Amino acid sequence: GQNIDQPTEMTATEGAIVQINCTYQTSGFNGLFWYQQHAGEAPTFLSYNVLDGLEEKGRFSSFLSRSKGYSYLLLKELQMKDSASYLCAQFNQAGTALIFGKGTTLSVSS
Amino acid sequence: DVKVTQSSRYLVKRTGEKVFLECVQDMDHENMFWYRQDPGLGLRLIYFSYDVKMKEKGDIPEGYSVSREKKERFSLILESASTNQTSMYLCASSGTGTLQETQYFGPGTRLLVL
């Protein structure tokens, strides 16, 4: 099956910058998603990268390198409310549904 | 804003019961999905549908069936609930065109099977 790997847990302090990495299978690639999920809630869409490079959206940026099968989510000026699980996802080989990584739980402390 | 709703936030059922989980979206999306989410396993796709009355198996369809009689509604059915189906169930929908569109999730149903 498709393997999407991301760290299980990360910790950081308010105001800091954190980078959450994701590696994925490159065959049949059709874009990479990042979702945020607060405990007990549904995942919410953060970003979708299809082309190489960095895309910035406010405090959050997402980077993609298709040749390396690598993406990262960069969170700047961390706030307590950023404590959540961050899910990396890509389409399956058929392009019909998303395959998710197991998520990275980020804990932001004061 | 896309709105995906699920019939229950929390549900408790007994082993052997037939369970219906309902999902409704209000954005005229063609595609709808059912996932389950378990600690350490992440989100796994159960079934999806790309049109009314159409359905496709995901990665873990065993023990489940689905129904899509209307475009806005996608139901997940547990024919005979078992304890290993205790989980968080998440419905999602995505827009028109191909299946390769951003998926929007409902709030989830936390099911406990005793």
XYZ file of C-alpha atoms in Angstrom:
224
model
C 0.000 0.000 0.000
C 0.940 3.640 -0.019
C 3.190 4.720 2.801
C 2.899 8.213 4.132
C 5.283 8.918 6.965
C 5.235 11.783 9.406
C 6.492 12.136 12.980
C 4.086 11.033 15.678
C 4.547 13.940 18.071
C 6.199 17.346 18.238
C 6.368 20.018 20.908
C 7.046 23.735 20.618
C 6.538 26.980 22.523
C 4.325 29.948 21.774
C 5.805 32.338 19.242
C 8.170 29.748 17.815
C 8.327 28.233 14.326
C 7.787 24.525 13.758
C 8.201 22.374 10.658
C 6.237 19.146 10.278
C 7.676 16.808 7.665
C 5.901 14.263 5.494
C 7.321 11.731 3.069
C 5.108 9.912 0.604
C 5.085 7.523 -2.317
C 5.896 9.302 -5.568
C 4.300 6.996 -8.147
C 0.983 8.220 -9.498
C 1.316 11.471 -7.602
C -1.625 13.848 -7.893
C -1.033 16.369 -5.195
C -0.502 16.494 -1.451
C -2.855 17.783 1.222
C -2.411 19.029 4.758
C -5.279 18.958 7.235
C -5.521 20.183 10.835
C -7.531 18.226 13.378
C -8.228 19.416 16.910
C -8.967 16.738 19.472
C -12.486 15.373 19.095
C -13.173 17.397 15.966
C -13.176 16.787 12.233
C -10.119 17.459 10.058
C -10.144 20.866 8.383
C -8.388 21.616 5.112
C -5.169 23.642 5.295
C -3.397 23.328 1.955
C -3.071 21.438 -1.311
C 0.234 21.372 -3.213
C 0.527 20.034 -6.740
C 3.640 21.862 -7.934
C 7.074 22.116 -6.342
C 7.801 24.998 -4.061
C 6.473 26.876 -1.086
C 2.911 28.143 -0.787
C 2.201 30.622 1.975
C -1.125 31.235 3.670
C -0.752 33.582 6.574
C 1.100 31.895 9.431
C 0.995 28.530 7.647
C 3.092 27.527 4.644
C 3.373 24.233 2.823
C 6.310 23.044 0.762
C 6.500 20.286 -1.819
C 9.349 18.498 -3.601
C 7.896 15.964 -6.005
C 11.255 14.471 -6.983
C 12.059 13.737 -3.342
C 8.580 12.635 -2.295
C 8.741 15.181 0.485
C 6.525 17.876 1.909
C 6.500 19.993 5.016
C 4.049 22.223 6.819
C 5.597 25.301 8.403
C 3.789 27.037 11.236
C 5.044 30.452 12.316
C 4.315 32.566 15.387
C 2.833 29.571 17.123
C -0.241 30.042 19.270
C -1.755 27.757 21.873
C -4.697 27.122 19.561
C -2.298 25.517 17.054
C -2.076 22.506 19.367
C -3.667 19.842 17.170
C -2.946 16.870 14.982
C -1.652 17.647 11.480
C -2.459 15.136 8.774
C -0.610 14.712 5.515
C -2.582 13.035 2.697
C -2.234 12.107 -0.937
C -4.539 10.533 -3.499
C -4.422 6.789 -3.953
C -3.025 5.277 -7.162
C -6.427 5.380 -8.841
C -6.865 9.028 -7.881
C -10.214 8.226 -6.331
C -9.701 8.848 -2.626
C -7.273 10.285 -0.109
C -4.777 8.174 1.812
C -3.839 9.789 5.106
C -0.722 9.622 7.204
C -1.238 8.802 10.874
C -0.871 12.433 11.840
C 1.567 14.492 13.867
C 0.316 15.675 17.247
C 1.696 19.139 17.945
C 1.672 20.461 21.499
C 2.261 24.183 21.960
C 3.173 25.353 25.448
C 3.486 28.823 26.929
C -19.022 27.563 3.252
C -19.264 23.837 2.749
C -21.368 22.148 5.362
C -21.208 18.428 6.025
C -23.401 17.158 8.839
C -23.630 13.781 10.504
C -26.723 12.497 12.258
C -25.146 11.820 15.642
C -22.034 12.947 17.489
C -22.110 10.017 19.892
C -23.770 6.624 19.565
C -23.827 3.537 21.786
C -25.018 0.237 20.299
C -24.977 -3.415 21.266
C -23.183 -6.214 19.436
C -25.333 -7.582 16.621
C -27.430 -4.458 16.172
C -27.866 -2.882 12.754
C -26.469 0.642 12.809
C -27.124 3.503 10.404
C -24.832 6.520 10.216
C -26.151 9.359 8.110
C -24.218 12.096 6.365
C -25.639 15.097 4.526
C -23.821 17.788 2.548
C -25.337 21.003 1.278
C -22.911 21.963 -1.498
C -24.195 19.767 -4.334
C -21.001 17.706 -4.207
C -20.821 14.617 -6.388
C -18.316 12.746 -4.246
C -18.858 11.466 -0.717
C -16.658 9.352 1.520
C -16.792 7.395 4.763
C -13.668 6.979 6.902
C -12.986 5.553 10.312
C -10.286 6.936 12.555
C -8.538 4.904 15.237
C -5.596 5.766 17.483
C -2.332 4.703 15.906
C -3.997 3.792 12.626
C -5.086 7.180 11.351
C -7.926 7.725 8.892
C -8.890 4.733 6.774
C -11.317 4.771 3.858
C -14.324 2.462 4.142
C -16.440 3.330 1.079
C -16.911 6.215 -1.287
C -19.445 7.285 -3.880
C -18.983 9.488 -6.923
C -22.629 9.657 -7.959
C -26.124 8.754 -6.838
C -26.537 4.980 -6.509
C -22.824 4.472 -7.224
C -20.428 3.111 -4.611
C -16.855 1.898 -4.469
C -15.049 -0.063 -1.789
C -12.249 1.642 0.053
C -9.485 -0.017 2.025
C -11.584 -1.603 4.790
C -15.146 -2.293 3.534
C -15.658 -5.571 5.423
C -18.592 -5.428 7.797
C -19.979 -2.255 6.232
C -22.320 -1.285 3.431
C -23.414 2.095 2.085
C -26.382 3.706 0.406
C -26.554 6.799 -1.818
C -30.146 7.301 -2.901
C -29.915 11.096 -3.073
C -26.991 13.263 -4.054
C -26.768 15.057 -0.722
C -27.006 11.985 1.507
C -24.577 9.106 2.036
C -25.362 6.467 4.627
C -23.007 3.987 6.245
C -24.574 0.769 7.494
C -23.133 -1.678 9.961
C -25.174 -4.809 9.230
C -24.320 -6.478 12.538
C -22.245 -4.280 14.793
C -19.199 -5.779 16.473
C -16.935 -4.440 19.200
C -14.077 -3.953 16.738
C -16.224 -1.402 14.947
C -16.005 0.925 17.923
C -14.407 3.966 16.356
C -14.750 7.558 15.200
C -16.565 7.672 11.852
C -15.979 10.634 9.584
C -17.903 11.542 6.475
C -16.433 13.801 3.790
C -17.541 15.291 0.506
C -15.766 16.892 -2.428
C -16.761 19.081 -5.309
C -17.769 18.671 -8.887
C -15.539 17.365 -11.624
C -13.007 14.678 -10.912
C -12.559 12.876 -7.652
C -9.328 14.784 -7.156
C -10.823 17.637 -5.233
C -10.403 18.931 -1.705
C -12.434 16.911 0.737
C -14.468 18.580 3.478
C -15.285 16.644 6.607
C -18.293 16.388 8.864
C -17.944 16.607 12.675
C -17.683 12.845 13.129
C -19.709 10.207 14.952
C -18.070 8.464 17.879
C -19.560 4.949 17.958
C -19.223 2.616 20.903
C -20.287 -1.000 20.400
C -20.795 -2.922 23.631
